[in-house]
Each structure stands twice: as structure tokens, then as C-alpha cells.
Coordinates of C-alpha atoms and ligand atoms in Angstrom, one line a residue:
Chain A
X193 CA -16.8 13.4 15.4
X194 CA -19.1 10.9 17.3
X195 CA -22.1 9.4 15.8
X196 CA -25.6 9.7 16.6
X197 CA -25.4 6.1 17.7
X198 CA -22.5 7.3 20.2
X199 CA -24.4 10.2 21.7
X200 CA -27.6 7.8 22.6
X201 CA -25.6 5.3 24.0
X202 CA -23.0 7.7 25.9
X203 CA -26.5 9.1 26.8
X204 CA -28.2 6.4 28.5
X205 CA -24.9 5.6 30.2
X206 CA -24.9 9.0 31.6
X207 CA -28.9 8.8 32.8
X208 CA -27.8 5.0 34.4
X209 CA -25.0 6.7 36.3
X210 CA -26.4 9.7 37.2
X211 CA -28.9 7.8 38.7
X212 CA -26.6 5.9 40.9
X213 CA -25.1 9.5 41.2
X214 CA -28.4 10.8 42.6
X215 CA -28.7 7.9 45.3
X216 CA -25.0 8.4 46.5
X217 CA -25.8 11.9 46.9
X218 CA -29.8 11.8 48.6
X219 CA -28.2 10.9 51.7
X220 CA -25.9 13.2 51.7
X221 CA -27.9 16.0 51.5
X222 CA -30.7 14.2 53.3
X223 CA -27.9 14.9 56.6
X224 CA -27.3 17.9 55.7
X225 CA -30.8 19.5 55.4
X226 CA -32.4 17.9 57.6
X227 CA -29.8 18.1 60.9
X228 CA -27.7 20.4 59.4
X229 CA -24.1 19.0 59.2
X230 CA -21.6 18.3 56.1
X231 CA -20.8 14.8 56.6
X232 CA -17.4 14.3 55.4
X233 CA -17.6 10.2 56.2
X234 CA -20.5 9.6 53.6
X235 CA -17.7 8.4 51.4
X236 CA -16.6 5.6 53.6
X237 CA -20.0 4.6 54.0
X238 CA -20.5 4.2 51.0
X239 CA -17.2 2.5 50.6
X240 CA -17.9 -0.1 53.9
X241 CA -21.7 -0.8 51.9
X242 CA -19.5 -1.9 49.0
X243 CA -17.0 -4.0 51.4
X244 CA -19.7 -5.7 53.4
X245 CA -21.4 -7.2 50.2
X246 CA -18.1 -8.1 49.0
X247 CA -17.6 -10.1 51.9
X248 CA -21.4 -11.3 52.0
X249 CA -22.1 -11.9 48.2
X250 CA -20.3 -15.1 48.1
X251 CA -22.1 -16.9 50.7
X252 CA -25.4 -15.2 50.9
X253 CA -26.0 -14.0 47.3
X254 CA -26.6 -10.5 46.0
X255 CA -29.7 -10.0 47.4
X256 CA -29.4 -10.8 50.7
X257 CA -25.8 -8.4 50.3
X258 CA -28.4 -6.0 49.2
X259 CA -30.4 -6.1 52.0
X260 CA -28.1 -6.8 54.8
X261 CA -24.9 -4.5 53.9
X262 CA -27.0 -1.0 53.7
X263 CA -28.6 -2.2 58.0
X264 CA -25.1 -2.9 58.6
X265 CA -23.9 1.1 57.6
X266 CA -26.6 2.6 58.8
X267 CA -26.4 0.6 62.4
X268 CA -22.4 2.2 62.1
X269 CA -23.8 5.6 61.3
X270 CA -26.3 5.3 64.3
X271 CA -23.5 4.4 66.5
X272 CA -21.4 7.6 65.1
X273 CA -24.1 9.4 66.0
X274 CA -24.9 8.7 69.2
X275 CA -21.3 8.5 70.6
X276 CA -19.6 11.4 68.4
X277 CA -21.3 12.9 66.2
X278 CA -24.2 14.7 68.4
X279 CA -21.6 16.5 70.9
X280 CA -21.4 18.7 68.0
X281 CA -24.6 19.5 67.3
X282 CA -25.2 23.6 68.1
X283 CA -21.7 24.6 67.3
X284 CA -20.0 25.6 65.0
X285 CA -20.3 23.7 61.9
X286 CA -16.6 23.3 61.8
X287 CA -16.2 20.7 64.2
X288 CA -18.8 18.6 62.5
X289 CA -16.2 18.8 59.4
X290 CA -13.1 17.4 61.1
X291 CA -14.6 14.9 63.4
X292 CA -16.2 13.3 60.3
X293 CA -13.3 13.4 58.0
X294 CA -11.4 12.2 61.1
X295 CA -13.7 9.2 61.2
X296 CA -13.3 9.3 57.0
X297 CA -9.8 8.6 57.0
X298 CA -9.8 6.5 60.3
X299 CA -12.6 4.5 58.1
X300 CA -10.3 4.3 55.6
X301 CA -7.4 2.9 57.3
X302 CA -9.5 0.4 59.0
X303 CA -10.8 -1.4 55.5
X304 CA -7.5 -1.3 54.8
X305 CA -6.1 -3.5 57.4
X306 CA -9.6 -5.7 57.3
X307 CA -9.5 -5.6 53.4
X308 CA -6.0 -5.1 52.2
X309 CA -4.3 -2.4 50.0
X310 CA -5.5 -3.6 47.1
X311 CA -8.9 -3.2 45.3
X312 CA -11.1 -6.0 44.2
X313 CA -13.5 -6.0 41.4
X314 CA -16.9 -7.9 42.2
X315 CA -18.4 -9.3 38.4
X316 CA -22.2 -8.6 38.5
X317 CA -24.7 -11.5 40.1
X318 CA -25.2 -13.8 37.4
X319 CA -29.0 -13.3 36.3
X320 CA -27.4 -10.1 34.7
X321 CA -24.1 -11.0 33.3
X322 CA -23.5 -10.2 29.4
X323 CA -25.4 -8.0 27.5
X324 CA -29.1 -7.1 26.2
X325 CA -29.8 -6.3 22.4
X326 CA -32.1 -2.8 22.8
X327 CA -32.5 -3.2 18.7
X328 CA -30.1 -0.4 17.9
X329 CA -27.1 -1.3 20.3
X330 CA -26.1 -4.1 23.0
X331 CA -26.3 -2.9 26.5
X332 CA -24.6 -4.6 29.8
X333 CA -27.8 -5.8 31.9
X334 CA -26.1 -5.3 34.8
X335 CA -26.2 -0.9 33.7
X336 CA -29.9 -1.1 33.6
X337 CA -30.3 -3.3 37.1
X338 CA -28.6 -0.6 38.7
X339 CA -30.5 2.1 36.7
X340 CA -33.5 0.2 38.2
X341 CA -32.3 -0.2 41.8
X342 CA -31.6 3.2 41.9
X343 CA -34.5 4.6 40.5
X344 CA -37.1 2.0 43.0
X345 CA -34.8 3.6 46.2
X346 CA -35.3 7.0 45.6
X347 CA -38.9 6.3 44.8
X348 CA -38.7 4.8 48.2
X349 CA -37.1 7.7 49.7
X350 CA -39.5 9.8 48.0
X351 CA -42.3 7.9 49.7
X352 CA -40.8 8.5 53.0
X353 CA -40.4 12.0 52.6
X354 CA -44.2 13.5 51.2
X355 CA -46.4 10.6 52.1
X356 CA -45.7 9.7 55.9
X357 CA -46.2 11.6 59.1
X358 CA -43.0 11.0 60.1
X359 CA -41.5 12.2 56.5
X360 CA -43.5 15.5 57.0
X361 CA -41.6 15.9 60.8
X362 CA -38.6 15.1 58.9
X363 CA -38.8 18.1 56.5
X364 CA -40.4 19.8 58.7
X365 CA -37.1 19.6 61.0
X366 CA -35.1 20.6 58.1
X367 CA -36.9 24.3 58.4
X368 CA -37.5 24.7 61.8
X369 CA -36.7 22.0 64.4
X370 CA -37.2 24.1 67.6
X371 CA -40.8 24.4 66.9
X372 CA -40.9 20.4 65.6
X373 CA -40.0 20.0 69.3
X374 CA -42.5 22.4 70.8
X375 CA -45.1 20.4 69.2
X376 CA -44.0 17.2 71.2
X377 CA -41.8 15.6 68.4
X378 CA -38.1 14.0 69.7
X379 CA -35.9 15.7 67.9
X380 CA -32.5 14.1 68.8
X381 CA -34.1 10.5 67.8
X382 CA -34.9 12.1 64.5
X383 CA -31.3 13.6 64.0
X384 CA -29.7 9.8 64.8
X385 CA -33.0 8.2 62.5
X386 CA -32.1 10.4 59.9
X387 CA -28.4 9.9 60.4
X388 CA -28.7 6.2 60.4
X389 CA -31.1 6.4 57.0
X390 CA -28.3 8.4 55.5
X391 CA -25.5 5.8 55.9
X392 CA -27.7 2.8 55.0
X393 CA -28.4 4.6 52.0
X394 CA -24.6 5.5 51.4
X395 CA -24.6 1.9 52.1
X396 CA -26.7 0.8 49.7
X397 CA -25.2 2.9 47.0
X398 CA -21.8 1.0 47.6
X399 CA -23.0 -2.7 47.1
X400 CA -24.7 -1.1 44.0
X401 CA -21.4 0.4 42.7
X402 CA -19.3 -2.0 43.5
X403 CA -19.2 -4.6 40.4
X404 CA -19.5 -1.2 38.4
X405 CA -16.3 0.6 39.8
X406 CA -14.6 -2.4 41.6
X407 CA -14.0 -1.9 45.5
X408 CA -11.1 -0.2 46.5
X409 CA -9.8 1.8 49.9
X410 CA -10.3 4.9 48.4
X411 CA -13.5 4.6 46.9
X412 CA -15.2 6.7 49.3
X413 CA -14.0 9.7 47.5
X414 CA -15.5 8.7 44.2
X415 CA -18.9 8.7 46.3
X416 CA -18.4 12.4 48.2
X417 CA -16.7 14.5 45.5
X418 CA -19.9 13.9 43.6
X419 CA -22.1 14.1 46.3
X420 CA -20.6 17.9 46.8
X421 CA -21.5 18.7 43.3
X422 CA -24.3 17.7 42.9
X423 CA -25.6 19.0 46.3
X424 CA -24.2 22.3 44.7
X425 CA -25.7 22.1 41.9
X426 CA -29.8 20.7 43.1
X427 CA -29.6 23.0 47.0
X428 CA -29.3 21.7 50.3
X429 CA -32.1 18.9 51.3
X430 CA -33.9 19.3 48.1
X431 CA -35.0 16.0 46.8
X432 CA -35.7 17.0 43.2
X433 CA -32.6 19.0 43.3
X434 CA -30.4 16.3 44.1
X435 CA -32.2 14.0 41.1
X436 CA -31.7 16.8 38.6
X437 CA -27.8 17.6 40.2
X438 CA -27.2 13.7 39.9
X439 CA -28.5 13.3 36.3
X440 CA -26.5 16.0 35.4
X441 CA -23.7 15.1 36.9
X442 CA -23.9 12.1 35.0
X443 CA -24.7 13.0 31.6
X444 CA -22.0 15.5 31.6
X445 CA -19.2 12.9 32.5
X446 CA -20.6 10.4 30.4
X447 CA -20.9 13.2 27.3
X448 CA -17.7 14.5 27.9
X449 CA -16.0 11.1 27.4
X450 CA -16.7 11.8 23.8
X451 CA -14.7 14.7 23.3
X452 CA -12.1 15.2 26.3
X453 CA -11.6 11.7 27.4
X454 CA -8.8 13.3 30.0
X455 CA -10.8 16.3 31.3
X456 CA -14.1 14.0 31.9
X457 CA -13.4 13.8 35.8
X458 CA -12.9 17.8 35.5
X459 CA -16.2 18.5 34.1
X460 CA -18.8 18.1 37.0
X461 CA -16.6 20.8 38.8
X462 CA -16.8 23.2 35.7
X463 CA -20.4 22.7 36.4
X464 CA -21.0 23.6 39.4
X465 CA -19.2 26.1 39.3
X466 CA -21.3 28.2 36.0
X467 CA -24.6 26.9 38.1
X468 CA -23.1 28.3 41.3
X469 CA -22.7 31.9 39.0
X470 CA -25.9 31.8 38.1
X471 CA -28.3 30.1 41.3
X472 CA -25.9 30.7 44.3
X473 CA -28.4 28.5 46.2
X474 CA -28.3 25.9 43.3
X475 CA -31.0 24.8 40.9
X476 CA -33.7 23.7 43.6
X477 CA -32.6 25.3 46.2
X478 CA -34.1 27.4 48.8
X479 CA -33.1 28.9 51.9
X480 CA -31.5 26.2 54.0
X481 CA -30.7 25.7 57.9
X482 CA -27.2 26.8 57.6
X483 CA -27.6 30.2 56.7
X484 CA -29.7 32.1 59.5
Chain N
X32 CA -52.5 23.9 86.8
X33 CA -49.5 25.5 86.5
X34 CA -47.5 27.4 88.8
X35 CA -44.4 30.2 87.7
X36 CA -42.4 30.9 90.7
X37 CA -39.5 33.1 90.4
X38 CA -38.0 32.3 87.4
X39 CA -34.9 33.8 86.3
X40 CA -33.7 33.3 82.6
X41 CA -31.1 35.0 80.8
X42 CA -30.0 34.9 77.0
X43 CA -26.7 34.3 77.4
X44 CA -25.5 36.5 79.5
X45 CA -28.4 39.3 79.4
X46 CA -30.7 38.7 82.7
X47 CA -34.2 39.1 80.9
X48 CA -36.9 37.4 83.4
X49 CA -36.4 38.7 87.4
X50 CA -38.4 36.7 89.7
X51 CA -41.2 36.1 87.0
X52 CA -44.2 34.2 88.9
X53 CA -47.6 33.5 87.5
X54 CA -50.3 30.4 88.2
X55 CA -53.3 29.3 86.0
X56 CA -56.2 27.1 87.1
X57 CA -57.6 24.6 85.2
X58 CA -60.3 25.8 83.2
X59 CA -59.1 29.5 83.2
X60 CA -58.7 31.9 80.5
X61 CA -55.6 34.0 81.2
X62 CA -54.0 37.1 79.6
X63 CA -50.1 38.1 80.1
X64 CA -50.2 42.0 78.6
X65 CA -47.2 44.2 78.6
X66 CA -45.0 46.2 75.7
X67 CA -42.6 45.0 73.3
X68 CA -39.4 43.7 74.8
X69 CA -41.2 43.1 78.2
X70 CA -40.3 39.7 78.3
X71 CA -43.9 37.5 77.5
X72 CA -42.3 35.9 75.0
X73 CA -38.6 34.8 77.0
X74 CA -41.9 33.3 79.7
X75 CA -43.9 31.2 77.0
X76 CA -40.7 30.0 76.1
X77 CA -39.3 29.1 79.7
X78 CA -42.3 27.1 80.3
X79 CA -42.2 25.3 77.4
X80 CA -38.6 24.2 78.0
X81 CA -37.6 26.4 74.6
X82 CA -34.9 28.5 77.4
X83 CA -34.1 27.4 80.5
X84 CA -34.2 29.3 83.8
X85 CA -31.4 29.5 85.7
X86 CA -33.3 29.3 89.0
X87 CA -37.1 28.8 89.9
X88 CA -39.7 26.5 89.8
X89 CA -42.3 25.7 87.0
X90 CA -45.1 22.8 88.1
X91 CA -47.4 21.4 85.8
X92 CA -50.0 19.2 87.0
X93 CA -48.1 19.0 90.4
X94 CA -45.3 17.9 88.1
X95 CA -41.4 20.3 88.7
X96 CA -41.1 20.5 84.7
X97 CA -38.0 23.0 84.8
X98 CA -34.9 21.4 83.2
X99 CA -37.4 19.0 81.1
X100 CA -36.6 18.8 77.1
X101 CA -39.8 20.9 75.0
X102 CA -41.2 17.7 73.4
X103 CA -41.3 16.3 76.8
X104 CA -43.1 19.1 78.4
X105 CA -45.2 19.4 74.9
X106 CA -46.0 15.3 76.0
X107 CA -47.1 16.4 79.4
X108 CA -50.1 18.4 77.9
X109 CA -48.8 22.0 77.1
X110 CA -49.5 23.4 73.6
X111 CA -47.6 26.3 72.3
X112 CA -49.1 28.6 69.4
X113 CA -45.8 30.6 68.6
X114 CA -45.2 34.5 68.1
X115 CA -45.1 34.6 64.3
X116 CA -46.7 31.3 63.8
X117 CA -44.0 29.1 62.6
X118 CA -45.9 27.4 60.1
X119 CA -43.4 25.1 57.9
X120 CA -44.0 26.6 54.8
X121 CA -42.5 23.7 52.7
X122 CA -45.5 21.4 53.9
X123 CA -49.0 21.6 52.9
X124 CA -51.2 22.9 55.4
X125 CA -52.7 18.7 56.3
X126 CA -48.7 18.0 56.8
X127 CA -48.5 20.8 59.2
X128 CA -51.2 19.6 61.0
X129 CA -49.8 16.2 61.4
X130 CA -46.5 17.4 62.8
X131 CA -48.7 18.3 66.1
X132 CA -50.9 15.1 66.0
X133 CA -49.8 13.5 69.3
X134 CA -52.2 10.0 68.8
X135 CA -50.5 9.0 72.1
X136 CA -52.7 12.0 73.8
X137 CA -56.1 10.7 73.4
X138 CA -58.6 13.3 73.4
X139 CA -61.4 15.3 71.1
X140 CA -59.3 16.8 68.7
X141 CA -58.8 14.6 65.4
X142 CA -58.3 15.6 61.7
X143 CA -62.1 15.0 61.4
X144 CA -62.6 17.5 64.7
X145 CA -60.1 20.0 63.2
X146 CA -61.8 20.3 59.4
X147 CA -65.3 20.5 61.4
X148 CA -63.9 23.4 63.2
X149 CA -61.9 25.3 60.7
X150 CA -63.7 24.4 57.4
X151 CA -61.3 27.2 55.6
X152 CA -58.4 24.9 56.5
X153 CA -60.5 21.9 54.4
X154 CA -60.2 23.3 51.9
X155 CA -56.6 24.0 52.0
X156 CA -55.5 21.3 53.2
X157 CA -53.1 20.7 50.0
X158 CA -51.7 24.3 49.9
X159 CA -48.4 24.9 51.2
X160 CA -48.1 26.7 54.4
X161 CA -45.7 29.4 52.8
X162 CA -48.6 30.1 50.0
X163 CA -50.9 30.9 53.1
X164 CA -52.1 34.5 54.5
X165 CA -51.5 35.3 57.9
X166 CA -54.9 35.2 59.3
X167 CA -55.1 31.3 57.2
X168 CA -51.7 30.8 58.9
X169 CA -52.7 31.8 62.2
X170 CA -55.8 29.7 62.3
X171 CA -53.2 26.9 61.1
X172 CA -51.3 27.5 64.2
X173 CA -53.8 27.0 66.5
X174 CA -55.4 23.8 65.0
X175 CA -52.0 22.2 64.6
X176 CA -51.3 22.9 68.4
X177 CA -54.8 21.5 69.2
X178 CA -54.6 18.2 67.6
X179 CA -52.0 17.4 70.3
X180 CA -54.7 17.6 72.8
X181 CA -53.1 20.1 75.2
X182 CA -54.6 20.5 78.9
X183 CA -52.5 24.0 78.7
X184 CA -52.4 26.0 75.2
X185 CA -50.1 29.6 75.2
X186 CA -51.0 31.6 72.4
X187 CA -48.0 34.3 71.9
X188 CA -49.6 37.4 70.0
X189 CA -52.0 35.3 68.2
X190 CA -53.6 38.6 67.0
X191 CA -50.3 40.4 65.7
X192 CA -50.6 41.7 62.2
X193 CA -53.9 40.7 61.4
X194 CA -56.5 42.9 60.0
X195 CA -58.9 43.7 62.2
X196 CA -62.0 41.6 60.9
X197 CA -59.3 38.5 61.3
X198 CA -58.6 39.4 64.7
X199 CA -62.3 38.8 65.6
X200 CA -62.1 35.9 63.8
X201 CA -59.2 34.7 66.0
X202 CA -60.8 36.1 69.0
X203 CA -64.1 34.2 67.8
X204 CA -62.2 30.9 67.6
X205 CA -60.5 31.2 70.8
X206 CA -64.2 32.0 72.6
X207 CA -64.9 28.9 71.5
X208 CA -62.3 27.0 72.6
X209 CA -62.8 28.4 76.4
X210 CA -66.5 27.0 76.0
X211 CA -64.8 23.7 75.6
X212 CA -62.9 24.1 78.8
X213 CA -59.5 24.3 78.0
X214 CA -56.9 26.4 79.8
X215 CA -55.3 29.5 77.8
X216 CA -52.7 32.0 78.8
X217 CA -53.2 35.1 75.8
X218 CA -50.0 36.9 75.3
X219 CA -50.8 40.4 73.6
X220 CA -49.4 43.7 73.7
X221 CA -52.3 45.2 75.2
X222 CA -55.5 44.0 74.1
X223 CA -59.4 45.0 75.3
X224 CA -60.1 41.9 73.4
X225 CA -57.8 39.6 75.2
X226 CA -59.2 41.1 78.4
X227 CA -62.4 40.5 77.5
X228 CA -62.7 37.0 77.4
X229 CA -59.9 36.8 80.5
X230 CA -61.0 36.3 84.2
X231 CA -57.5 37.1 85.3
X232 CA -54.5 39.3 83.9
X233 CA -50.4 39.6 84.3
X234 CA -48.8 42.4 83.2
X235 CA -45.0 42.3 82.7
X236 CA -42.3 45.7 82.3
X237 CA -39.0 45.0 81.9
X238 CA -38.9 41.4 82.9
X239 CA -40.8 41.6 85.7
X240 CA -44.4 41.2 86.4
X241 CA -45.7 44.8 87.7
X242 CA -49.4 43.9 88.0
X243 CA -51.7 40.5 88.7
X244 CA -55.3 40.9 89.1
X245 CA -58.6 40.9 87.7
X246 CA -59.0 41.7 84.2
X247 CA -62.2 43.4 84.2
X248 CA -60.4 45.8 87.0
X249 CA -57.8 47.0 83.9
X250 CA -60.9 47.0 81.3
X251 CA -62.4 49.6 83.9
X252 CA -59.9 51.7 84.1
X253 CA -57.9 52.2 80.4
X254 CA -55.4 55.4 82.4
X255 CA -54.0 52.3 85.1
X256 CA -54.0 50.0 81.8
X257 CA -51.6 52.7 79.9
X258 CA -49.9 53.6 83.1
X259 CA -48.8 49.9 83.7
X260 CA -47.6 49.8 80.2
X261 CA -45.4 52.1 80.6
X262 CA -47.3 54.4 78.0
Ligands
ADP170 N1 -32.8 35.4 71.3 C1 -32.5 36.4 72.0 N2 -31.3 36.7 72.3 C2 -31.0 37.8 73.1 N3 -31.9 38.6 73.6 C3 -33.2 38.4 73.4 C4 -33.6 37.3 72.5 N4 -34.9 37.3 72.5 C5 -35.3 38.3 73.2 N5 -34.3 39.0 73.7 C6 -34.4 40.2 74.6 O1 -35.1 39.8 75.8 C7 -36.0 40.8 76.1 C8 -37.4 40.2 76.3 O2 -37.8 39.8 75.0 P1 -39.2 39.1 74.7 O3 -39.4 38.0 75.7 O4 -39.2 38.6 73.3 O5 -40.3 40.2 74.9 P2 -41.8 40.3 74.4 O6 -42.2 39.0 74.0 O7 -42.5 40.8 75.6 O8 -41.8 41.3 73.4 C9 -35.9 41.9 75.1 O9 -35.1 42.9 75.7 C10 -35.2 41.3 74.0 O10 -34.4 42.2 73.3
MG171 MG1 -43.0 38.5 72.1

């Protein structure tokens, strides 16, 4: 049976990851509310944030990797938008499905033959290597920096959304973006804003991730299995939602480590599932643009 | 100001608008009356770029605006107040109003101007639009349409399903707005109250405009009202 010490700590490493959970995630569902499409290539975004400040740590540093990596995704994911991803805007949802997962495994190959086969792990920037004593157990410093980063970035993306006039067209797209138009507002630069604001923050996850979970080809998928989950689990284009999905995502793989070390990767899915039973719109979730 | 001429716009393929034609001068108060399913709303929409005719010719300020994107025609000076309001309900009411501030269209109406004129929307201002009542909503849907300045507001039904004391209400506000100068086009099933405050009157049937004339001429004579309507 595990101790009381066990549970905090397996505790605080499930708050720490469902925090970098809930950024991977925001963007995700940011898309997906706000323009209305499932992006299946958030994973390689996230994956090509990771890459980039690989790449870029080493001569810049990891904040300038910080920085710079998340403008370099979302610059690629305003580019997908603008040349692919807007032809499919108005029709069936389908199409938005494969021609993103086409450009998810096309993304894939590509870091492949830039990057190799094989993954990489990245040790954390210096200033938070080793461990800190919190009095009752040692913790790695580099856990809490991420804790920290991710927390500051949704706070940021928080900002956006409910204290700037161009956060209130933004949701107020996500409900009804005919009438966002009547009223004089561009729509279509929103969508490829929005898009672009996405991927830098699928981006931004990535570098975050990276000396956590090493970079590897495939990594995307560690980012948009979750991000399905917990989108599930908060409703579409909630903010709140997608905290509350994240940190529960989190806490139940760390928690589960405890008792079915195997099954841990199953347990999100068991999750979503009983919420899905109970709030078929998930916990936060309200009507959303995809159903009519 | 503006000039309909001929429009023809489908849905699809259903032909809805035959040869619509209608012209406002600046300055006038307009009223477009005819029965449900008529096709008022399928015209508010073609002008504001919302559908798009498959032949015709819409000016604006000597400007051909058919084929032009909504926000673009919404930037030229024409304010829409929808049929059912559209309020975003997941914004507070002082969100909703910013969606329609156009600072790029200089003119009278600011926050400040807005407050002034609608105190009940002061004190509001934090509510969200979905927590609002319809004659609150309405009055939201006007002021939110005004703080983009338009030279051109059309106000689709802005009386439907209100009770009766906040259709004079509405009606009051929208007096006030003709003192001001601005240009309306009233849509309304058939209203005495939008004909009162109208100098001239469209009537549409079936997608086609059956009358144009006066408006005090149809406030005279209710039986040619009813007979145009088709009732
Ligand atoms: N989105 C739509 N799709 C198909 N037909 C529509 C749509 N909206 C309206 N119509 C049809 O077009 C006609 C005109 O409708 P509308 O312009 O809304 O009339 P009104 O505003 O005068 O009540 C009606 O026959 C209506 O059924
Ligand atoms: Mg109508």
C-alpha cells in the first residue's frame, strides 16, 4: 500500500503535469471552438516546438528557445492555414480531419529525415538542474519551472480571452461568427490569428516538454491523445474546462502509477469515458459550433 | 443612399428574392412591411453581404457593393440589428458592445455616448448577454450596432416578441435616433408604429415587392394595408 508521503508527492507530480497537460490541450480546443475544426496536426506542432528548441538551445539558450520556437510553429500553422487549411472551412468537418492528419504524418516523416529516427533527450537548462528540499521530500526544480511556465501561459491566454476587445471577438466568433462579421469584424484573419495562436502554443508546450519526455518522431501523439481527453472531458472552447480536463488528466495518470503501474496510460480514457456517461457535453461544456 | 435594383437571391436552389428593388435617401426613415416568409429578411441579408444575389445591383454611397464580404460592407457604413438579436450570450453585455466598436469609423457614438443613452445597459454592463431579457437584449442590439457609427442601420423585427410597453420603448429609442439624422430601413410584419415614424414604405409578398409609397397613404387606409398583406 502506498504511503501518505507517496500520495502527496505522486500528487503534485500529477498537478505539475496536468498543467503542462492543460497548455497542450488550450490550443487545441482554442481551434476547435473558436473556427470550428479538429486539428489532427496539433501533435506535430507540438512535436516541431520541441525540435526547434532542440536545435536552438545549444546556441541560443533556453530562453531565447522559449521565445523563438513557439513564433516559429505558429508562423507554420499560419502558413497551413492560409494555403490548406481554409479551403475547408464550410464543409464538412471530415475533410478538415484528413487533410490535418495528412499534414500530421507528412510532419512526421519530415522531422524524421531533418532529425533522424531516433529520439533525443534534452537535460533541463542549468539554473534548474538537481533537486529542491520542500521539507518533507526532494523535488526536481526543473517539475516546478514547468509547473510555473505553464501556469504564467495560460494566465496569458486567459488575459487574451476576457480582458481584450479582440479576445471578446474571438469568443464571440466561437458562438456566432456570421454576426461577428456583420458587425464589421474580419473573420478569416481571425480564423488564421487564432490558428497561428494555436500552434505557437502547441509550440510552446513542446520546448516545455521536451527535457521532461525527451524528443522523439512520434511525440506528437503523446500531445493529441491527451488533448482529445481532456477536450472530452472540460467541452469544446471552454477555458476552465480544459484546466479542470488537464488537471485531471494528470492526477489520474500520476495516481494511477501507484497502483496499476501498466494500465496508467489506459486511465485518462476510462475517464473520459464515465464523464462522457454522465455530461455528454463534458464538465464545462456548453453547446458548441459543431452541433447546429 | 442606397439603391436595390433587381436583386435575385436564392438559398441554394430555392429562388426567394424576384427582382427585389428598393432606394433610401440619406436622412430617411424607411419601413419594409410584409408577412412571414415574404422575404425582408433574405433582403437585409443581401445587402449586408450575409447571401449573395445571383444578379442585380446594390449601391451604397455611389459605391456597387454586391459581391463585397459583410465586414466590408459593415466598414463601408451599414449597421445591421439582426432578427432575433444575436446577442453573444457568453459575453457580458460591455463585451458585446465592443464586438461592434469600429474606432476606425469616427463618429458620435462611444461607450460614454452609448451609457448616456441606454442607462439600463450601465448598469448591466457586467451581465452576460444570455442572462438578459429580450427587451434588455434588444436595446443591446441596437447600441452595439451604433457604436460602429453606421450612415445606414436595418433593424430586422426589432419589435418581435416584446411586450407591448417595450415595444414603445424600442419605438421611443428609435424616434430618437431619426432626430439624430441617421438613415433606417424598419423591417416589421406590419406595424402602425413602424409606419408612424416612416416617410416611405415597401411592402414585399412572396419575394417580390407588391407596393412602394407613402406610409401615411397605408396608415389611412388599414383594408389596402391587410389587402397587401395578403390577409
Ligand atoms: N436559410 C434558409 N434556407 C432556405 N430557405 C430559407 C432560409 N431562410 C429563409 N428561407 C426561405 O426564404 C423565404 C423568405 O424568408 P425570409 O427572408 O426569412 O422572410 P421574412 O423575413 O420576410 O419572414 C421563406 O420562404 C423561407 O422559408
Ligand atoms: Mg424575417
Amino acid at each position: 500500500m502506498p504511503s501518505g508521503i507517496d500520495f502527496l508527492s505522486q500528487g503534485i507530480n500529477g498537478i505539475v503535469l496536468g498543467l503542462l497537460f492543460s497548455l497542450i490541450a488550450i490550443g487545441f480546443t482554442l481551434m476547435l471552438g473558436v473556427i470550428g475544426i479538429i486539428n489532427f496536426a496539433h501533435g506535430v506542432l507540438f512535436a516541431l516546438g520541441a525540435y526547434f528548441a532542440f536545435t536552438l538551445r545549444n546556441s541560443l539558450g533556453f530562453w531565447a528557445a522559449l521565445i523563438i520556437s513557439p513564433l516559429l510553429v505558429g508562423l507554420i500553422g499560419i502558413i497551413i492555414e492560409r494555403l490548406a487549411v481554409r479551403r475547408m472551412y464550410g464543409k464538412d468537418a471530415l475533410f478538415c480531419l484528413l487533410l490535418t492528419f495528412g499534414i500530421a504524418m507528412s510532419g512526421e516523416e519530415l522531422i524524421r529525415m531533418v532529425w533522424g529516427k531516433l529520439g533525443h533527450s534534452i537535460a533541463a537548462p542549468a539554473f534548474v538542474s538537481g533537486s529542491i528540499d520542500l521539507g518533507f521530500m526532494l523535488y526536481s526544480k526543473y517539475r516546478l519551472l514547468l509547473a510555473v511556465l505553464s501556469a504564467l501561459i495560460l494566465f496569458l491566454v486567459w488575459l487574451f480571452l476576457e480582458k481584450t476587445s479582440y479576445g471578446a471577438i474571438v469568443k464571440a466568433g466561437a458562438q456566432d461568427s456570421e454576426m461577428v462579421a456583420a458587425l464589421g469584424n474580419n473573420i478569416s484573419r481571425m480564423r488564421t490569428l487564432v490558428f497561428g495562436i494555436g500552434s505557437a502554443l502547441a509550440g510552446v508546450a513542446g520546448v516545455i516538454a521536451a527535457p521532461l519526455w525527451s524528443v522523439r518522431p512520434g511525440m506528437g501523439n503523446d500531445a493529441i491523445m491527451p488533448a482529445f481527453v481532456i477536450v472530452v472531458l472540460g467541452g469544446i472552447g471552454s477555458f476552465w474546462g480544459t484546466v479542470i480536463g488537464g488537471l485531471a488528466v494528470g492526477l489520474s495518470v500520476s495516481l494511477a502509477v501507484m497502483f496499476f503501474p501498466r494500465m496508467s496510460d489506459l486511465v485518462m480514457y476510462i475517464l473520459a469515458a464515465v464523464v462522457l456517461l454522465f455530461w455528454p457535453r463534458g464538465i464545462m461544456g456548453e453547446k458548441s459550433i459543431l452541433e447546429d | 443612399m442606397l439603391v436595390v435594383d433587381k436583386i435575385n437571391s436564392f438559398y441554394e436552389e430555392a429562388h426567394v428574392l424576384f427582382d427585389v428593388s428598393l432606394e433610401i435617401e440619406k436622412g430617411e426613415v424607411v419601413s419594409l412591411l410584409g408577412r412571414n416568409g415574404a422575404g425582408k429578411t433574405t433582403t437585409v441579408k443581401s445587402i449586408m453581404g450575409m447571401v449573395r444575389p445571383h444578379s442585380g445591383s446594390i449601391r451604397f454611397k455611389g459605391k456597387e457593393i454586391l459581391g463585397w464580404q459583410p465586414y466590408l460592407i459593415a466598414r463601408e457604413g451599414i449597421g445591421l440589428v439582426p432578427d432575433e438579436r444575436r446577442i453573444f450570450g457568453n459575453l457580458t453585455v460591455e463585451k458585446n458592445l465592443e464586438v461592434g466598436r469600429r474606432p476606425e469609423r469616427r463618429g458620435e457614438w462611444t461607450m460614454g455616448k452609448v451609457y448616456q443613452h441606454f442607462p439600463q445597459l450601465k448598469k448591466l454592463k457586467d451581465r452576460k448577454g444570455e442572462n438578459l431579457s429580450g427587451g434588455e437584449q434588444q436595446m443591446l442590439a441596437i447600441a452595439r450596432t451604433l457604436l460602429g457609427n453606421p450612415d445606414l442601420i436595418l433593424m430586422d423585427e426589432p419589435t418581435e416578441g416584446l411586450a407591448p410597453i417595450i415595444v414603445e420603448e424600442v419605438m421611443r429609442i428609435i424616434r430618437e435616433l431619426k432626430e439624430t439624422g441617421i438613415t433606417i430601413l424598419i423591417i416589421e410584419e406590419s406595424s402602425t408604429l413602424a409606419l408612424s415614424i416612416s416617410e416611405r414604405c415597401y411592402m414585399m409578398d412572396t419575394g417580390k415587392v407588391v407596393y412602394s409609397g407613402m406610409a401615411s397613404e397605408l396608415l389611412e387606409n388599414p383594408e389596402r394595408r391587410l389587402a397587401l398583406l395578403g390577409m
